[in-house]
Amino acid sequence: MSLSLDRLHGLESLEQETLSGILDLAEHFKRVNERRVKKVPALRNVLIVNFFVENSTRTRSSFEIAEKRLSADTLNFNAKSSSLSKGETLIDTARNLQAMSPDILVMRHPAAGAPALLAKHVDAAIVNAGDGWHEHPTQGLLDMLTMREHKGRIDGLKVAIIGDIAHSRVARSNIFGLTTMGADVHVAGPPTMLPPGLNTLGVTAHPRVEPALEGADVVMMLRIQKERMGNDLFPNDREYFRYFGLTPERLTLADDDAIVMHPGPMNRGVEIAPEVADGDRNVILEQVTNGVAVRMAILYLVAGGGQMTQER
Ligand code: CP
């Protein structure tokens, strides 16, 4: 079977076979990353621009490491010191970058839909590194890889996603990916952070955290996306922690072997108690490690390596 991907804007349209194939390939690259010599020549002569117009620690670093491990040529576009600050539009900026013939643009932007918009104006393949509240597909993939490693499967897992669902691109990509893979997804948060129509996405929504946690195999905590809220949607951080924070007591509701995940950045004492964030059930830094392997797999596929992969 060949696995091909000419871009990655989101997980919404990807089929189960494609998602599984990407995770299999990411496992292969994870083994490469465990070797003494971690660099492979797969993307030699491929130029990748990391076009980040919103801050990032994990995603940006891991894309850059993934590119270096694959021997790609890379350019890190710095939005703050660019001519965007002089009034140049996003599209003009991207067209100027396109004039330097990149093969792939890895793009993060605060506006939902920005990667799809740019794709109409540039020839380079766009890989979405997070667009507003819309999607964060490589995060969804690295989360699923982490779940599959720990649980041996995704199909049938009860996954509780707790927090600011309405503004979370991580929640949306996980919902799309996990439901396609057959997981039983429960979301919980204050009613002001649960968008309408969640049931049409195939998830069960709860205005309280406890029913979502009961018997969960995976507990994924989300940060409150204050930068994407018009008004405060809850009284204060202390109130939020009291009703929705993951404490050691609340975690006892989940399965005894449940894993605790968080995409980062974490706000300790708001959505997660420090002792849970550092506890023996957390796999938060494993998620970060898996991010490099997943991004290697995506870049490899988008650069056209899928046929070779399946023959390996
Ligand atoms: N998970 C995530 O997207 O983190 P960064 O914003 O630091 O990239």
Short mmCIF file of C-alpha atoms and ligand atoms in Angstrom, two decimals:
data_model
loop_
_atom_site.label_atom_id
_atom_site.label_comp_id
_atom_site.label_asym_id
_atom_site.label_seq_id
_atom_site.Cartn_x
_atom_site.Cartn_y
_atom_site.Cartn_z
CA MET A 1 0.00 0.00 0.00
CA SER A 2 1.27 3.51 -0.76
CA LEU A 3 0.82 6.30 1.75
CA SER A 4 0.71 9.74 0.20
CA LEU A 5 0.07 13.14 1.66
CA ASP A 6 0.50 16.30 -0.39
CA ARG A 7 -0.17 18.65 2.57
CA LEU A 8 -1.49 18.55 6.14
CA HIS A 9 -4.10 21.16 7.02
CA GLY A 10 -6.00 19.05 9.57
CA LEU A 11 -7.06 15.57 10.65
CA GLU A 12 -10.75 16.08 9.88
CA SER A 13 -10.56 14.62 6.39
CA LEU A 14 -8.03 11.84 6.99
CA GLU A 15 -9.17 8.22 6.96
CA GLN A 16 -8.34 5.56 9.53
CA GLU A 17 -5.91 3.80 7.17
CA THR A 18 -3.98 7.04 6.58
CA LEU A 19 -3.85 7.91 10.30
CA SER A 20 -2.61 4.40 11.16
CA GLY A 21 -0.01 4.58 8.40
CA ILE A 22 1.30 7.91 9.69
CA LEU A 23 1.56 6.51 13.23
CA ASP A 24 3.40 3.42 11.94
CA LEU A 25 5.86 5.62 10.07
CA ALA A 26 6.32 7.82 13.15
CA GLU A 27 7.20 4.68 15.14
CA HIS A 28 9.86 3.92 12.55
CA PHE A 29 11.31 7.43 12.92
CA LYS A 30 11.17 7.10 16.70
CA ARG A 31 13.50 4.12 16.39
CA VAL A 32 15.77 6.22 14.15
CA ASN A 33 15.81 8.88 16.87
CA GLU A 34 17.00 6.30 19.38
CA ARG A 35 20.07 5.40 17.30
CA ARG A 36 23.48 6.87 17.98
CA VAL A 37 23.45 8.43 14.50
CA LYS A 38 20.01 10.01 14.23
CA LYS A 39 20.37 11.77 10.91
CA VAL A 40 19.04 10.26 7.66
CA PRO A 41 19.39 11.71 4.14
CA ALA A 42 15.70 11.42 3.23
CA LEU A 43 14.98 15.13 2.68
CA ARG A 44 18.28 16.22 1.21
CA ASN A 45 17.71 19.16 -1.21
CA VAL A 46 14.24 19.83 0.25
CA LEU A 47 13.80 23.43 1.47
CA ILE A 48 11.43 23.91 4.38
CA VAL A 49 10.37 27.32 5.74
CA ASN A 50 9.16 27.40 9.32
CA PHE A 51 6.62 30.20 9.05
CA PHE A 52 5.54 30.84 12.65
CA VAL A 53 3.41 33.94 13.16
CA GLU A 54 2.44 32.91 16.71
CA ASN A 55 4.63 31.89 19.62
CA SER A 56 5.62 28.28 20.16
CA THR A 57 8.12 26.27 22.18
CA ARG A 58 7.40 22.59 21.50
CA THR A 59 6.03 22.64 17.96
CA ARG A 60 8.60 24.97 16.50
CA SER A 61 11.55 23.25 18.17
CA SER A 62 10.43 19.78 17.20
CA PHE A 63 9.73 20.70 13.58
CA GLU A 64 13.21 22.17 13.36
CA ILE A 65 14.79 19.08 14.92
CA ALA A 66 12.73 16.83 12.63
CA GLU A 67 13.95 18.78 9.59
CA LYS A 68 17.58 18.54 10.69
CA ARG A 69 17.27 14.80 11.34
CA LEU A 70 15.90 14.37 7.81
CA SER A 71 18.74 16.48 6.32
CA ALA A 72 16.39 19.15 4.91
CA ASP A 73 17.49 22.75 4.32
CA THR A 74 15.56 25.03 6.67
CA LEU A 75 14.72 28.68 7.06
CA ASN A 76 13.22 29.95 10.30
CA PHE A 77 11.02 32.95 9.52
CA ASN A 78 10.91 35.33 12.47
CA ALA A 79 7.54 37.12 12.38
CA LYS A 80 8.50 39.71 15.00
CA SER A 81 11.53 40.95 13.06
CA SER A 82 9.91 40.57 9.63
CA SER A 83 8.25 43.15 7.41
CA LEU A 84 4.86 41.97 8.66
CA SER A 85 5.49 44.63 11.32
CA LYS A 86 5.74 47.26 8.55
CA GLY A 87 2.28 46.43 7.25
CA GLU A 88 3.10 43.79 4.62
CA THR A 89 0.19 41.40 4.36
CA LEU A 90 0.37 37.71 5.18
CA ILE A 91 -0.26 36.76 1.57
CA ASP A 92 2.39 39.15 0.21
CA THR A 93 4.84 37.84 2.79
CA ALA A 94 4.14 34.25 1.81
CA ARG A 95 4.40 35.04 -1.92
CA ASN A 96 7.81 36.60 -1.32
CA LEU A 97 8.93 33.51 0.55
CA GLN A 98 7.52 31.39 -2.28
CA ALA A 99 9.72 33.34 -4.71
CA MET A 100 12.68 31.65 -2.97
CA SER A 101 11.25 28.25 -3.98
CA PRO A 102 10.62 26.40 -0.73
CA ASP A 103 9.12 22.94 -1.02
CA ILE A 104 7.22 22.99 2.27
CA LEU A 105 5.87 25.80 4.48
CA VAL A 106 5.30 24.78 8.09
CA MET A 107 2.86 27.36 9.33
CA ARG A 108 1.52 28.52 12.68
CA HIS A 109 -0.92 31.40 12.77
CA PRO A 110 -3.44 32.84 15.27
CA ALA A 111 -6.22 32.87 12.66
CA ALA A 112 -8.24 29.73 11.97
CA GLY A 113 -8.04 28.87 8.28
CA ALA A 114 -4.77 30.72 7.57
CA PRO A 115 -3.01 27.60 6.13
CA ALA A 116 -5.92 26.91 3.76
CA LEU A 117 -5.89 30.55 2.65
CA LEU A 118 -2.15 30.56 1.98
CA ALA A 119 -2.40 27.31 0.05
CA LYS A 120 -4.33 29.25 -2.60
CA HIS A 121 -1.41 31.66 -3.07
CA VAL A 122 1.75 29.54 -2.87
CA ASP A 123 3.00 26.38 -4.55
CA ALA A 124 4.80 25.04 -1.50
CA ALA A 125 2.98 22.30 0.41
CA ILE A 126 1.51 23.67 3.63
CA VAL A 127 1.83 21.80 6.91
CA ASN A 128 -0.37 23.28 9.61
CA ALA A 129 1.49 23.76 12.91
CA GLY A 130 -1.64 25.17 14.60
CA ASP A 131 -4.15 27.71 13.27
CA GLY A 132 -6.22 29.61 15.81
CA TRP A 133 -8.93 27.45 17.36
CA HIS A 134 -9.22 25.32 14.22
CA GLU A 135 -6.68 22.43 14.17
CA HIS A 136 -3.26 21.35 15.39
CA PRO A 137 -2.92 18.14 13.40
CA THR A 138 0.62 17.13 14.34
CA GLN A 139 -0.31 17.52 18.02
CA GLY A 140 -3.30 15.23 17.50
CA LEU A 141 -1.03 12.68 15.83
CA LEU A 142 1.64 12.77 18.52
CA ASP A 143 -1.07 12.40 21.15
CA MET A 144 -2.47 9.34 19.38
CA LEU A 145 1.01 7.87 19.00
CA THR A 146 1.55 8.27 22.76
CA MET A 147 -1.80 6.63 23.55
CA ARG A 148 -1.11 3.74 21.17
CA GLU A 149 2.33 3.14 22.69
CA HIS A 150 0.92 2.98 26.22
CA LYS A 151 -2.37 1.20 25.55
CA GLY A 152 -1.51 -0.89 22.49
CA ARG A 153 -4.55 0.43 20.63
CA ILE A 154 -6.77 3.46 20.15
CA ASP A 155 -9.98 1.68 19.17
CA GLY A 156 -12.28 1.41 22.20
CA LEU A 157 -10.21 3.58 24.57
CA LYS A 158 -12.16 5.99 26.75
CA VAL A 159 -10.41 9.33 26.32
CA ALA A 160 -11.42 12.28 28.54
CA ILE A 161 -10.49 15.71 27.18
CA ILE A 162 -11.00 18.34 29.85
CA GLY A 163 -10.87 22.12 29.73
CA ASP A 164 -11.42 24.88 27.23
CA ILE A 165 -12.81 22.81 24.38
CA ALA A 166 -14.31 25.80 22.57
CA HIS A 167 -11.00 27.54 21.87
CA SER A 168 -8.74 24.50 21.60
CA ARG A 169 -7.27 23.41 18.26
CA VAL A 170 -5.70 20.50 20.15
CA ALA A 171 -9.15 19.30 21.24
CA ARG A 172 -10.50 19.54 17.69
CA SER A 173 -7.64 17.63 16.08
CA ASN A 174 -7.82 14.97 18.78
CA ILE A 175 -11.58 14.68 18.40
CA PHE A 176 -11.31 14.22 14.64
CA GLY A 177 -8.42 11.74 14.86
CA LEU A 178 -9.63 9.75 17.85
CA THR A 179 -13.21 9.31 16.66
CA THR A 180 -11.93 8.16 13.25
CA MET A 181 -9.71 5.62 15.06
CA GLY A 182 -12.67 4.30 17.10
CA ALA A 183 -12.01 5.85 20.53
CA ASP A 184 -14.85 6.74 22.91
CA VAL A 185 -14.22 10.47 23.41
CA HIS A 186 -15.68 12.40 26.34
CA VAL A 187 -15.15 16.14 26.75
CA ALA A 188 -15.80 18.19 29.88
CA GLY A 189 -15.52 21.82 30.81
CA PRO A 190 -17.53 24.81 32.00
CA PRO A 191 -20.64 25.21 29.80
CA THR A 192 -19.14 28.47 28.50
CA MET A 193 -16.21 26.46 27.11
CA LEU A 194 -18.24 23.69 25.47
CA PRO A 195 -19.15 24.76 21.94
CA PRO A 196 -22.57 23.86 20.55
CA GLY A 197 -22.78 20.88 18.20
CA LEU A 198 -20.22 18.68 19.97
CA ASN A 199 -22.53 15.67 19.64
CA THR A 200 -22.34 16.00 15.84
CA LEU A 201 -18.58 15.35 16.18
CA GLY A 202 -19.25 11.97 17.79
CA VAL A 203 -18.20 12.88 21.34
CA THR A 204 -20.06 12.95 24.65
CA ALA A 205 -20.01 16.36 26.36
CA HIS A 206 -20.26 16.86 30.13
CA PRO A 207 -20.61 20.14 32.05
CA ARG A 208 -18.92 18.41 35.03
CA VAL A 209 -15.54 16.72 35.04
CA GLU A 210 -16.40 13.60 37.08
CA PRO A 211 -18.47 11.65 34.51
CA ALA A 212 -15.80 12.24 31.88
CA LEU A 213 -13.08 10.91 34.20
CA GLU A 214 -14.94 7.79 35.36
CA GLY A 215 -13.09 4.74 34.00
CA ALA A 216 -11.08 6.81 31.51
CA ASP A 217 -8.01 5.16 29.96
CA VAL A 218 -6.56 8.51 28.95
CA VAL A 219 -7.01 11.89 30.65
CA MET A 220 -6.01 14.87 28.55
CA MET A 221 -5.97 18.24 30.30
CA LEU A 222 -6.12 21.48 28.30
CA ARG A 223 -4.98 24.98 29.06
CA ILE A 224 -7.53 27.79 29.11
CA GLN A 225 -6.83 29.69 25.90
CA LYS A 226 -7.04 33.17 27.40
CA GLU A 227 -5.53 34.67 24.25
CA ARG A 228 -8.54 33.49 22.22
CA MET A 229 -11.32 34.59 24.62
CA GLY A 230 -13.26 37.81 24.15
CA ASN A 231 -14.40 37.92 27.77
CA ASP A 232 -13.62 35.90 30.86
CA LEU A 233 -15.65 32.72 30.68
CA PHE A 234 -15.11 31.71 34.33
CA PRO A 235 -14.73 33.71 37.57
CA ASN A 236 -11.00 33.15 38.28
CA ASP A 237 -8.22 30.54 38.19
CA ARG A 238 -8.96 29.33 41.74
CA GLU A 239 -12.60 28.66 40.95
CA TYR A 240 -11.60 26.87 37.77
CA PHE A 241 -9.17 24.61 39.61
CA ARG A 242 -11.78 23.85 42.26
CA TYR A 243 -14.30 22.51 39.76
CA PHE A 244 -12.23 21.36 36.79
CA GLY A 245 -8.60 20.99 37.91
CA LEU A 246 -7.09 17.49 37.81
CA THR A 247 -6.23 16.70 41.42
CA PRO A 248 -4.90 13.37 42.74
CA GLU A 249 -8.36 12.72 44.24
CA ARG A 250 -10.15 13.31 40.95
CA LEU A 251 -7.66 11.14 39.10
CA THR A 252 -8.77 8.14 41.22
CA LEU A 253 -12.02 8.18 39.20
CA ALA A 254 -10.10 7.19 36.07
CA ASP A 255 -8.86 3.67 35.32
CA ASP A 256 -6.02 2.52 37.61
CA ASP A 257 -3.67 2.49 34.60
CA ALA A 258 -4.90 5.75 33.09
CA ILE A 259 -2.27 8.01 31.57
CA VAL A 260 -2.31 11.79 32.06
CA MET A 261 -1.56 13.96 29.04
CA HIS A 262 -1.20 17.68 28.41
CA PRO A 263 -0.13 19.35 25.14
CA GLY A 264 1.59 22.20 26.98
CA PRO A 265 2.11 24.88 27.94
CA MET A 266 0.77 23.85 31.36
CA ASN A 267 -0.67 26.18 33.94
CA ARG A 268 0.07 24.35 37.19
CA GLY A 269 -2.60 24.90 39.82
CA VAL A 270 -5.16 25.96 37.20
CA GLU A 271 -6.04 22.94 35.03
CA ILE A 272 -3.68 20.46 36.71
CA ALA A 273 -2.28 20.03 40.21
CA PRO A 274 1.55 20.07 40.28
CA GLU A 275 1.67 16.62 41.93
CA VAL A 276 -0.37 15.17 39.03
CA ALA A 277 1.70 17.02 36.42
CA ASP A 278 4.83 15.44 37.93
CA GLY A 279 3.20 12.17 39.02
CA ASP A 280 3.92 8.66 37.79
CA ARG A 281 0.89 8.59 35.48
CA ASN A 282 1.98 11.60 33.43
CA VAL A 283 3.35 11.07 29.92
CA ILE A 284 3.66 14.75 29.12
CA LEU A 285 7.33 14.78 28.12
CA GLU A 286 6.89 11.54 26.17
CA GLN A 287 4.36 13.49 24.09
CA VAL A 288 7.10 16.02 23.35
CA THR A 289 9.56 13.27 22.36
CA ASN A 290 6.94 11.73 20.08
CA GLY A 291 6.41 15.13 18.47
CA VAL A 292 9.78 14.90 16.72
CA ALA A 293 9.03 11.45 15.27
CA VAL A 294 5.53 12.45 14.13
CA ARG A 295 6.84 15.59 12.45
CA MET A 296 9.57 13.60 10.71
CA ALA A 297 6.87 11.27 9.38
CA ILE A 298 4.67 14.13 8.15
CA LEU A 299 7.53 16.02 6.46
CA TYR A 300 8.78 12.81 4.86
CA LEU A 301 5.34 12.04 3.44
CA VAL A 302 4.58 15.58 2.28
CA ALA A 303 7.98 15.65 0.54
CA GLY A 304 6.85 12.57 -1.39
CA GLY A 305 8.51 9.68 0.44
CA GLY A 306 5.40 7.57 1.04
CA GLN A 307 5.97 4.95 -1.63
CA MET A 308 9.46 4.18 -0.35
CA THR A 309 8.19 3.92 3.23
CA GLN A 310 5.72 1.17 2.52
CA GLU A 311 8.29 -0.84 0.62
CA ARG A 312 10.75 -0.73 3.49
N1 CP B 1 1.65 21.94 22.16
C1 CP B 1 2.04 23.09 21.57
O1 CP B 1 1.56 23.44 20.50
O2 CP B 1 2.97 23.80 22.27
P1 CP B 1 3.72 25.10 21.69
O3 CP B 1 2.67 26.19 21.59
O4 CP B 1 4.79 25.43 22.66
O5 CP B 1 4.22 24.76 20.33
#
